[in-house]
Short mmCIF file of C-alpha atoms in Angstrom, two decimals:
data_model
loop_
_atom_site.label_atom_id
_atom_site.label_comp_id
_atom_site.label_asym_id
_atom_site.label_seq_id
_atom_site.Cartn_x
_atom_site.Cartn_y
_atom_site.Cartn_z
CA UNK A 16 129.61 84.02 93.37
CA UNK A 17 128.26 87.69 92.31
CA UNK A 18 127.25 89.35 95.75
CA UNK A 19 123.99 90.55 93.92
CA UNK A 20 123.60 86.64 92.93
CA UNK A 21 124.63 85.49 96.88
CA UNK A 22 121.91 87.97 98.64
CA UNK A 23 118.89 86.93 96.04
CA UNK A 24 119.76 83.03 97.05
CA UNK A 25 119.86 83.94 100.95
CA UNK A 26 116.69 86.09 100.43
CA UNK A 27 114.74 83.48 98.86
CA UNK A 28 115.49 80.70 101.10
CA UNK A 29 115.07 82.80 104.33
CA UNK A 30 111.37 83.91 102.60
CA UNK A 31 110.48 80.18 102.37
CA UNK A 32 111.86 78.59 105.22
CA UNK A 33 110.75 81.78 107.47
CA UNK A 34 107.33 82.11 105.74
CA UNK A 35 106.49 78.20 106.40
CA UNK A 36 107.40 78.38 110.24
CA UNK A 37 105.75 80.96 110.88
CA UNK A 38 102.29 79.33 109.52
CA UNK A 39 99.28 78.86 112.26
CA UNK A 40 99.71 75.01 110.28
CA UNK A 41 101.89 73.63 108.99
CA UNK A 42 101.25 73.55 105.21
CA UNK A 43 100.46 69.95 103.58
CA UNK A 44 99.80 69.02 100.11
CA UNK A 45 96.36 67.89 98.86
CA UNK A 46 92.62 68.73 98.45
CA UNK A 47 90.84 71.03 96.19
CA UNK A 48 88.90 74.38 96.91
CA UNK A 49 85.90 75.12 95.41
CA UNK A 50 85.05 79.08 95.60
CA UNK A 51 81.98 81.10 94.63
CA UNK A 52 81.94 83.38 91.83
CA UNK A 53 78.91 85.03 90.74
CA UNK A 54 80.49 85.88 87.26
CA UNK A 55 79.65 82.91 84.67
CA UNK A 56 81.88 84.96 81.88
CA UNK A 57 85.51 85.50 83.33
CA UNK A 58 88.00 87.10 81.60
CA UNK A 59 91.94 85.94 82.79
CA UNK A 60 94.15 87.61 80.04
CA UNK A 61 96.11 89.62 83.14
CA UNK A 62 96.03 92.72 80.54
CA UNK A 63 92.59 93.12 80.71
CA UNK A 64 90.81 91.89 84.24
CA UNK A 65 88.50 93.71 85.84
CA UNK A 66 87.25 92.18 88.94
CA UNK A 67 89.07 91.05 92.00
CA UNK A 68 88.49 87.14 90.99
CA UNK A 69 89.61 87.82 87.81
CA UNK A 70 92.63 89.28 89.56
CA UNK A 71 93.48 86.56 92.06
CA UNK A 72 92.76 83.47 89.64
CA UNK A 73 94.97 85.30 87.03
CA UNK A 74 97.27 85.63 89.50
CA UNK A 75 97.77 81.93 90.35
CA UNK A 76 97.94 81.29 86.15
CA UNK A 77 100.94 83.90 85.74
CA UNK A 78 104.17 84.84 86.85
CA UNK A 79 106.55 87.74 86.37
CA UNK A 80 110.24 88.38 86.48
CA UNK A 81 110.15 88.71 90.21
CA UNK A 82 107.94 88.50 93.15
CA UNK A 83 107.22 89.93 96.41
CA UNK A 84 107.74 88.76 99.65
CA UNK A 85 105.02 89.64 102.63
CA UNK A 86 107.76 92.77 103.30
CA UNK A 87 107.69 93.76 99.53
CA UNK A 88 111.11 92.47 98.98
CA UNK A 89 112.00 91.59 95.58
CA UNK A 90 112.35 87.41 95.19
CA UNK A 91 113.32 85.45 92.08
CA UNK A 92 110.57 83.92 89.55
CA UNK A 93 111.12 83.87 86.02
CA UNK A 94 114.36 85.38 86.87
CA UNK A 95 116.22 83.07 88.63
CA UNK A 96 119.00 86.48 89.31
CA UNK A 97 119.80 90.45 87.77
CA UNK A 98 122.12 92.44 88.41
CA UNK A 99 121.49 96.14 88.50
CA UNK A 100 124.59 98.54 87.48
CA UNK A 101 126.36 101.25 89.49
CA UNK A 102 124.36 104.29 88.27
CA UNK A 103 120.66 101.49 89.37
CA UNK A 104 119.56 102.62 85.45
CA UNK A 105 120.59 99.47 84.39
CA UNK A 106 118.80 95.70 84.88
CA UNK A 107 120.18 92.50 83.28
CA UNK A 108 117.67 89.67 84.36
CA UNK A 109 118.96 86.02 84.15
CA UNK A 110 115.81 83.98 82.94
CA UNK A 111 115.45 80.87 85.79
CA UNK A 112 115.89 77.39 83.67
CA UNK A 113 113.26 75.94 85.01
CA UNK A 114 110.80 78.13 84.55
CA UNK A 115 108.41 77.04 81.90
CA UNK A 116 104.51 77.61 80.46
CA UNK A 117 101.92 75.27 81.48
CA UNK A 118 102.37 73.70 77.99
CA UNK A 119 106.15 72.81 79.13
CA UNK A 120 108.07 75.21 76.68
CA UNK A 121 111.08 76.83 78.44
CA UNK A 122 110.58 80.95 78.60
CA UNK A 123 112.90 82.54 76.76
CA UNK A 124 113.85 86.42 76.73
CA UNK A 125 111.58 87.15 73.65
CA UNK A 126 108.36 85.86 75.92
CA UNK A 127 109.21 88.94 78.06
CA UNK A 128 109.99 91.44 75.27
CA UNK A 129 106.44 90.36 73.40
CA UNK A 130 104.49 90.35 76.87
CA UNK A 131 105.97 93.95 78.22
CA UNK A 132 105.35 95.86 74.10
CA UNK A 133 101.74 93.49 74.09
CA UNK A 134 101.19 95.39 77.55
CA UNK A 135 102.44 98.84 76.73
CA UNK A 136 100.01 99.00 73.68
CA UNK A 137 97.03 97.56 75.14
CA UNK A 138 96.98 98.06 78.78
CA UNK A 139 94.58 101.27 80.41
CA UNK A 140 96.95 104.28 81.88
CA UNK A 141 95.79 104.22 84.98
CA UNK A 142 96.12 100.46 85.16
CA UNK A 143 99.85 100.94 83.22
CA UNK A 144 101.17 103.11 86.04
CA UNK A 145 100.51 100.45 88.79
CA UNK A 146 103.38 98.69 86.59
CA UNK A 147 107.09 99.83 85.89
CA UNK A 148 107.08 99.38 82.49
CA UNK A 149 106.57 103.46 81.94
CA UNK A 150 109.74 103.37 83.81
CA UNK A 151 111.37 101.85 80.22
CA UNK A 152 113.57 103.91 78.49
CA UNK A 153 111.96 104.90 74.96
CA UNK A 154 108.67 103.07 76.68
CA UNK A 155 106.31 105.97 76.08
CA UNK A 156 106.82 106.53 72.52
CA UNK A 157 106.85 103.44 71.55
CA UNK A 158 103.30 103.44 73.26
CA UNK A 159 102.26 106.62 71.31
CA UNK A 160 103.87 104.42 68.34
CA UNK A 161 106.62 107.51 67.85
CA UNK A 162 108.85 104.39 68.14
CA UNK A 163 109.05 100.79 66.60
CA UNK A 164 110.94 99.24 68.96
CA UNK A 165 111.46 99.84 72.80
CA UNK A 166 114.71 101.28 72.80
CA UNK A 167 115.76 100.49 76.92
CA UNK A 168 114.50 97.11 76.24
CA UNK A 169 117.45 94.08 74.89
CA UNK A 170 117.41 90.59 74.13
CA UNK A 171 120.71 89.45 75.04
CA UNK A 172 120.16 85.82 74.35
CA UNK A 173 117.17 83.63 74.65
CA UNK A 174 117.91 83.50 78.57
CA UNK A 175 118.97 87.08 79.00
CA UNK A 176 117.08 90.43 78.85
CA UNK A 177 118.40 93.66 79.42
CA UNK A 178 116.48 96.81 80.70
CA UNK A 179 117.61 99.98 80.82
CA UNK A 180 115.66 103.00 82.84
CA UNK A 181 115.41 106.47 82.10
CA UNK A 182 116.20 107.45 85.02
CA UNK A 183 117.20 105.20 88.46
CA UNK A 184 113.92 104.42 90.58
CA UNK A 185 114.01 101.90 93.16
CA UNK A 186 110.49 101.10 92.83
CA UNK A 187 110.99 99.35 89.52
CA UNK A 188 111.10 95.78 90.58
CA UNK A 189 107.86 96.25 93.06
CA UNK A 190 106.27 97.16 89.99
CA UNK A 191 107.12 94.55 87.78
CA UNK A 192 104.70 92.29 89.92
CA UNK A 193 101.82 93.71 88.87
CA UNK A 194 99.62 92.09 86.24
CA UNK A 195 100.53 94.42 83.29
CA UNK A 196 104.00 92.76 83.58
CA UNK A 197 102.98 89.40 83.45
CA UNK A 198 104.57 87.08 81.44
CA UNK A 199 102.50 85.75 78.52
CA UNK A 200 103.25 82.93 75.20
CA UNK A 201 102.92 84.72 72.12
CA UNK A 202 101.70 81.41 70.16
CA UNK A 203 98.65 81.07 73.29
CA UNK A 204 97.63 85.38 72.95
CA UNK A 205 96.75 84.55 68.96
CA UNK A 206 94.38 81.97 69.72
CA UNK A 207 90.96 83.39 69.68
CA UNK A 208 90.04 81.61 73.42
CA UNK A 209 92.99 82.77 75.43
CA UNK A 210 91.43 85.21 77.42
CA UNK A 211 89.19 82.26 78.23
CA UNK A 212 91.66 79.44 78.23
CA UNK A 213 95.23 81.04 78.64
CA UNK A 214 98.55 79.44 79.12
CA UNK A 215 100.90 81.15 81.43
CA UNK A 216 103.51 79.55 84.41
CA UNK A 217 102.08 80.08 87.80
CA UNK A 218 101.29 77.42 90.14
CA UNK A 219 98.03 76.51 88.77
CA UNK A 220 96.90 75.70 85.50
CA UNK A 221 93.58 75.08 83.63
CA UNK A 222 91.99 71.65 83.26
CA UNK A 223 89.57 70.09 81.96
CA UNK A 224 85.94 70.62 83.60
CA UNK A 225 84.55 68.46 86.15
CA UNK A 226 80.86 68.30 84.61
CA UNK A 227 79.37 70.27 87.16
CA UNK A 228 76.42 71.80 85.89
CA UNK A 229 77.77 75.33 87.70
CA UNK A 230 81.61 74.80 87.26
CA UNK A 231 82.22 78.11 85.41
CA UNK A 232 86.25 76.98 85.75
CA UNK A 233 88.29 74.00 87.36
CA UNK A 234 92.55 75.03 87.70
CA UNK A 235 94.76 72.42 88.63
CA UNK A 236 98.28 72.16 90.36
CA UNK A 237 101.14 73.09 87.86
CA UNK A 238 103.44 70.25 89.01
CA UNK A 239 106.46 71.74 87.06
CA UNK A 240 105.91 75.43 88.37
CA UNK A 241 109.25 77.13 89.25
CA UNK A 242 108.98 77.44 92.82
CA UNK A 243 107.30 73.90 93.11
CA UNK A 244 103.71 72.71 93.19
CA UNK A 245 101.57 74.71 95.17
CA UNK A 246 99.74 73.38 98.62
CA UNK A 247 96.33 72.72 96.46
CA UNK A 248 95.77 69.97 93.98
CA UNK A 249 93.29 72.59 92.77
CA UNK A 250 90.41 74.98 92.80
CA UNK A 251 86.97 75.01 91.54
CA UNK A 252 85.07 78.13 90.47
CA UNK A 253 81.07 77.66 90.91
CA UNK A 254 79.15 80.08 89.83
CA UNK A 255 76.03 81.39 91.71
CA UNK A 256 73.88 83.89 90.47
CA UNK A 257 73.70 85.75 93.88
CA UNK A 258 75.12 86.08 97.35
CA UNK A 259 71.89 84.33 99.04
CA UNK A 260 72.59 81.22 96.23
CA UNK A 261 76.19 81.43 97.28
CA UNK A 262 75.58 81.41 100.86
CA UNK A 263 72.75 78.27 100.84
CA UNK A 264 76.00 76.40 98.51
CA UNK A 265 77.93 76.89 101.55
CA UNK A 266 75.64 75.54 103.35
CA UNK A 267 75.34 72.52 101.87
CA UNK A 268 79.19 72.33 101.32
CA UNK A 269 78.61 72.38 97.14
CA UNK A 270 81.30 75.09 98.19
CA UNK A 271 84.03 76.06 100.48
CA UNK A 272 84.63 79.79 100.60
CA UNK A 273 83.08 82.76 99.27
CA UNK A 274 83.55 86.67 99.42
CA UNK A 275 81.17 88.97 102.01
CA UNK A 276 80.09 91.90 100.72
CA UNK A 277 80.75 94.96 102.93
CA UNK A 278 77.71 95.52 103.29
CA UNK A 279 76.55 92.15 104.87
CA UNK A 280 79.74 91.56 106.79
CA UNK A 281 78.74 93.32 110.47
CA UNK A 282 76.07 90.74 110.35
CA UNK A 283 78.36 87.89 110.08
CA UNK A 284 81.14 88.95 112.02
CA UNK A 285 78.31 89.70 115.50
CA UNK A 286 76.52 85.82 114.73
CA UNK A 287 78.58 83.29 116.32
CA UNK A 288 77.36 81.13 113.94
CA UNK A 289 79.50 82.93 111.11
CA UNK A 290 82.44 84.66 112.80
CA UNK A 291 85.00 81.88 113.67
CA UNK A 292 84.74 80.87 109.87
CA UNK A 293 85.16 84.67 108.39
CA UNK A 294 88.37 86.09 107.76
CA UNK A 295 89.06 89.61 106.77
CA UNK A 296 91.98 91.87 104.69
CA UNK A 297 91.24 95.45 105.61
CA UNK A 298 92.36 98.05 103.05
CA UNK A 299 93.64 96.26 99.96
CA UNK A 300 91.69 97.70 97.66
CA UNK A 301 90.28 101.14 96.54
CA UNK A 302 87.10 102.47 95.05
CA UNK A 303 87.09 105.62 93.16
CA UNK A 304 85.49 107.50 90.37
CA UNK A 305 87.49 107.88 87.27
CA UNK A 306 86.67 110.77 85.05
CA UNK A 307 86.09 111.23 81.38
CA UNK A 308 87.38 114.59 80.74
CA UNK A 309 85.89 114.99 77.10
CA UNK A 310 82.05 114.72 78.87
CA UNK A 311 82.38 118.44 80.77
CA UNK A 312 83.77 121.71 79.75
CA UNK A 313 87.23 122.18 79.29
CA UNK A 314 87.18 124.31 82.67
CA UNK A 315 85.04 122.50 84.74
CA UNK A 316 86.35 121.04 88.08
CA UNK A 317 84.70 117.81 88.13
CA UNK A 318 87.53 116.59 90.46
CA UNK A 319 86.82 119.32 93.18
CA UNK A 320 83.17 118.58 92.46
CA UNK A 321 83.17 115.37 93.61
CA UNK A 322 85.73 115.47 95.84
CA UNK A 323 83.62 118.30 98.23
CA UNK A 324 80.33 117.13 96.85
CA UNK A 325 80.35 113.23 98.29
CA UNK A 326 80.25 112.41 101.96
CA UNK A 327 82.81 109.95 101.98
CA UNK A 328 82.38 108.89 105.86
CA UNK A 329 78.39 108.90 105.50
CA UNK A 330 78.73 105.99 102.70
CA UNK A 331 81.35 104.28 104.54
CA UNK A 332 79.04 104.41 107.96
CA UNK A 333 76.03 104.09 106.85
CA UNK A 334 76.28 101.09 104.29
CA UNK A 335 79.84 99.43 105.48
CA UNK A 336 80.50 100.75 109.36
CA UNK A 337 84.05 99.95 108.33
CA UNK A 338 86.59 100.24 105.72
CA UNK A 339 88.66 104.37 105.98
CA UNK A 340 88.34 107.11 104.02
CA UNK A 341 90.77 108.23 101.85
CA UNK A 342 90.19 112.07 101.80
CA UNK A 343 86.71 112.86 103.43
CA UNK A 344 86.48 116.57 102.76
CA UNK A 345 82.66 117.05 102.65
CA UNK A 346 81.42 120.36 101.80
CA UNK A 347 78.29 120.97 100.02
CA UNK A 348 77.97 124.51 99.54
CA UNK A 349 81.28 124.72 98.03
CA UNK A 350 80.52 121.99 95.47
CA UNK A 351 77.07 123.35 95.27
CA UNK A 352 79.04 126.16 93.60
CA UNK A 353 81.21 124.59 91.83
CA UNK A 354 78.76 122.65 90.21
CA UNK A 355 76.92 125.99 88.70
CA UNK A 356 79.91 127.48 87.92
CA UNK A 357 81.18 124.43 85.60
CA UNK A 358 77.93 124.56 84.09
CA UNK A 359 77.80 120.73 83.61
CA UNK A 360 75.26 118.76 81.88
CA UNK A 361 73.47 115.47 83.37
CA UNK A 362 76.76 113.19 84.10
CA UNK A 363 76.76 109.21 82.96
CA UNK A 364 77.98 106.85 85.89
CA UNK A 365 78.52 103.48 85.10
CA UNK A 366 78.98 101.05 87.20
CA UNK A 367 79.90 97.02 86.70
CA UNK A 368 76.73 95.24 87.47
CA UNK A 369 78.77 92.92 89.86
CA UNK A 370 77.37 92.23 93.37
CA UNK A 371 75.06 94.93 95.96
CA UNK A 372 78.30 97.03 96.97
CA UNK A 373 79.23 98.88 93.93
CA UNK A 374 75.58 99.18 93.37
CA UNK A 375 74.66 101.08 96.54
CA UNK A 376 77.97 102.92 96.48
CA UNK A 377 77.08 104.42 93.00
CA UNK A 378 73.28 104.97 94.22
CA UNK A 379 74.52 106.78 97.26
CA UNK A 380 77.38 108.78 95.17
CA UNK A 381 74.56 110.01 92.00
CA UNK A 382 72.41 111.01 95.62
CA UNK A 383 74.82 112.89 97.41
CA UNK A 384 75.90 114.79 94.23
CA UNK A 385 71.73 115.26 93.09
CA UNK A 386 71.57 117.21 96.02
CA UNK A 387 74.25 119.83 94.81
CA UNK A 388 72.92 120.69 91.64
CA UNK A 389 74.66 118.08 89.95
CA UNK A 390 72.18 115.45 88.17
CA UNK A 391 73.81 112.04 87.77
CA UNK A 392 72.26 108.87 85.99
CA UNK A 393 73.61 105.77 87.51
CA UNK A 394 74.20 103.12 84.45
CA UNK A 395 74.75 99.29 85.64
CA UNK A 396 76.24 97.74 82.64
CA UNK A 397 77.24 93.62 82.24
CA UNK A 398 81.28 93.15 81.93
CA UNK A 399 81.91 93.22 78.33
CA UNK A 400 79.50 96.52 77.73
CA UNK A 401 81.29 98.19 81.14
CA UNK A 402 84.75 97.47 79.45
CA UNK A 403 83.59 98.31 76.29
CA UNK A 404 82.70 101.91 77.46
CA UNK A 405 85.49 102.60 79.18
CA UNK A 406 87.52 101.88 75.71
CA UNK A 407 85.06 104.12 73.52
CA UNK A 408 85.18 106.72 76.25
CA UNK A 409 81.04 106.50 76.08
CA UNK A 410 80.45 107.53 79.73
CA UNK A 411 81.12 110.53 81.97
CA UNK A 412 81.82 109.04 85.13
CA UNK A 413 82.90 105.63 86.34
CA UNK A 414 83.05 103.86 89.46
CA UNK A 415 86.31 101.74 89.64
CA UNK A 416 87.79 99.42 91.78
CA UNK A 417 91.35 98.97 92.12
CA UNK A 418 93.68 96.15 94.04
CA UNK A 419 95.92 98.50 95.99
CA UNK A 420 96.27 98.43 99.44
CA UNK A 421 97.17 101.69 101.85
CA UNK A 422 99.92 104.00 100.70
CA UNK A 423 99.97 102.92 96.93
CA UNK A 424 97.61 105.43 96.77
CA UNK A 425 99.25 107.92 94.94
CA UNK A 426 99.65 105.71 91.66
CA UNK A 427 96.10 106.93 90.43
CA UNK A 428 97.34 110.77 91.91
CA UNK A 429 96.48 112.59 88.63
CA UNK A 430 93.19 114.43 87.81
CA UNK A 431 91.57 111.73 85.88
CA UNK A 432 90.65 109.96 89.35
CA UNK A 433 89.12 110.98 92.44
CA UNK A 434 90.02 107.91 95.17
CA UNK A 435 87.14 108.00 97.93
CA UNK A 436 87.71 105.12 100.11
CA UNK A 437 89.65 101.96 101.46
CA UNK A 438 87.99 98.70 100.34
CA UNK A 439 88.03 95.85 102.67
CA UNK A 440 87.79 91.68 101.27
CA UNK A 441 85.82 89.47 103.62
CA UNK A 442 85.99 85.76 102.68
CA UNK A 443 83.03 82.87 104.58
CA UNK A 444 85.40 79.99 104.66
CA UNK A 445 85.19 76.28 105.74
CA UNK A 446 87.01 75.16 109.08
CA UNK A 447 89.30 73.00 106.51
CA UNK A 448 90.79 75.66 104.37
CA UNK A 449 92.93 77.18 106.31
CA UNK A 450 93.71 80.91 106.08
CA UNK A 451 97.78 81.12 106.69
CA UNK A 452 98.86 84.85 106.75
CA UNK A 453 102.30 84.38 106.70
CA UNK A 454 102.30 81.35 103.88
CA UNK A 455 104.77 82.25 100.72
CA UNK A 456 103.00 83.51 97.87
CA UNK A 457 102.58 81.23 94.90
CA UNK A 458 102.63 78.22 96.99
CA UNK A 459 98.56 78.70 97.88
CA UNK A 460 96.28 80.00 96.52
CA UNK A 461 96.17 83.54 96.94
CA UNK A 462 93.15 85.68 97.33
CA UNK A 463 93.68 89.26 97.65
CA UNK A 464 96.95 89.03 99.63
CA UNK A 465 95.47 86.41 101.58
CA UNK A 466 96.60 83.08 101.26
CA UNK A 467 94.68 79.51 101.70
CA UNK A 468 95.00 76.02 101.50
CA UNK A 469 93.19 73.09 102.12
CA UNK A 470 93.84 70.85 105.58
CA UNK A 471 93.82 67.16 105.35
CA UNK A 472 90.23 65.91 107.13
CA UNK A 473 90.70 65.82 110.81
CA UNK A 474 93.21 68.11 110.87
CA UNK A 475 91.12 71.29 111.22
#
């Protein structure tokens, strides 16, 4: 056997076997999750989500090439092997023969060709770069549409696909993990419901709805997913229109885990009421504000503006009292004059009208930056409107959030973003779902790098 071949074998069994025994519990199959959302519209085309829910469920509907391991190793998923060549610009992925859509067709080499040139087209920048598919030779201009076809990218057969890189960069499989590299069906993207209703291969898959007057979605296991069925028969979305409705539902147990704002978790985590059912992933995400060039003056420094202009530490203390700044380099007077010198007009923020956090971030942000000479207008705008302006380019400012954790940091590293702080994800959970930190992904389901399943009664 190809050594390449012999080490991805070991390297998934040892990630399964190793994963499992070290578990708090030892994972069994069975029950189904239901989880507060407060979004009734969700959008889970993987090119295009926005919030961490859409993130995570879209996560447990699709799969790429590879996966990660908790270490960031590179496992098999759609590709069952690759080899890389001597000079690492070369990959030649093997696709895995059982690995199939939720509407049983086998993926074939084209699936991965259409999803990767769909991506490349649609996909934001900033979001793109989180990916390797930039990495591509010929990638780029085939974006700009200089190019036709993707010229590092060949279908070998229907089960092989070749990729070749312009130059060697051992980050490239990491990246193809990300959601921009998700594999998609071409025949499911023309419908006019996918983003709705899509097809992909992960462990879960959607079904049918319950009847439940607030079921906004109801995913069930995928019993022919490539690394097996996951630990959940399934998982319920119910929507609440705020955190006080979501928090009375768990109450009641109409649900069984929901998300903590920042804001509200130093009250949970001090009643002992709350804390023995809260679990916490420090760090895994990042708020910043991303920058529409075209709204100042070609020589105004907007970054250096807000980067000396918002007191980082003061939002995280005095609305969070956790969570780390990224760069905390407060200095008023020097943004003060910064801010004449640009010579700036009123800015547009917009924010996604999604929860208290963002809100009072982007409050806090427009008041810190008011006080400087520079006027801001906060705008809270519904999900389509929010993605709608950052297409048409109809805003100055916006507040972002983005699912990477500490050190990936330097993927939104360009002038077009100014990263402010480390964003923490507190989940309320019932004693029955169990949170198991070392489970293998894609056999639970997987919020935010933290993984849960649901114990048998009695067992918790």
């Amino acid at each position: 056997m190809n050594p390449i071949r012999m080490k991805l074998l070991v390297f998934l069994l040892i990630g399964v076997f190793v994963s499992i025994a070290n578990s708090a519990t030892p994972p069994k199959y069975g029950g189904v999750m239901k989880l507060a959302v407060f979004q009734r519209f969700i959008t889970l085309d993987p090119i295009i989500t926005l919030t961490d829910i859409e993130y995570c469920i879209s996560d447990s509907l699709f799969d790429g090439l590879v996966r990660l391991d908790r270490n960031g190793k590179a496992l098999p998923c759609i590709a069952s092997l690759w080899e890389i060549s001597e000079d690492q610009k070369t990959y030649t992925f093997h696709i895995s023969g059982s690995a199939k859509f939720h509407n049983g067709r086998k993926i074939n080499a084209d699936d991965i060709k259409y999803s990767w040139q769909r991506a490349l087209v649609n996909v934001e920048s900033c979001i793109l770069a989180q990916s390797s598919l930039e990495l591509i030779l010929g990638a780029n201009d085939y974006r700009s549409g200089k190019l036709k076809e993707i010229e590092g990218l060949k279908v070998i057969d229907s089960n092989t696909i070749q990729v070749l890189l312009e130059k060697p960069d051992n980050s490239f499989l990491t990246g193809l993990t990300v959601s921009s590299a998700w594999i998609v069906p071409k025949e499911a993207v023309q419908k006019a419901d996918f983003s709705q209703h899509p097809i992909g291969s992960g462990p879960f898959k959607i079904d049918v709805a319950t009847g439940l007057e607030s079921e906004v979605l109801h995913l069930t296991a995928n019993e022919n997913h490539v690394y097996g069925r996951p630990y959940l028969d399934g998982i319920i979305l119910i929507y609440a229109p705020d955190f006080e409705t979501a928090l009375l539902q768990f109450e009641t147990d109409e649900i069984d885990c929901l998300e903590i704002p920042n804001i509200d978790f130093s009250k949970f985590r001090s009643d002992p009421t709350w804390s023995s059912q809260l679990t916490q992933n420090n760090d895994n995400q990042i708020i910043c504000i991303q920058i529409n060039r075209k709204s100042f003056p070609v020589k105004a420094k907007i970054s250096d503006v807000l980067k000396y202009g918002i007191d980082v530490q003061s939002i995280l203390n005095m609305i969070y009292n956790q969570g780390n700044a990224i760069s905390n380099d407060y200095q008023p007077e020097k943004a003060r004059k910064l801010s004449q010198e640009s010579q700036v007009s009123p800015a547009k923020l917009i924010v996604f009208d999604f929860g208290d956090d963002l809100k009072k971030i982007s409050d806090r942000i427009a008041l810190d930056l008011t006080k400087i000479g520079f006027a801001v207008n906060v705008n809270s705008l519904n999900r389509n409107d929010f993605q709608k302006a950052l297409a048409d380019k109809t805003y100055s400012l916006a507040l972002r959030i983005f699912p990477l954790s500490s050190g990936e940091v330097d993927i939104l590293g360009n002038s077009a973003f100014v990263p402010l702080f480390y964003y923490n994800t507190n989940v309320l959970q019932k004693s029955d779902v169990q949170y198991l930190p070392n489970l293998v992904g894609k056999l639970a389901f997987r919020f935010e790098d933290m993984y849960f399943l649901r114990l048998p009664k009695g067992e918790n």
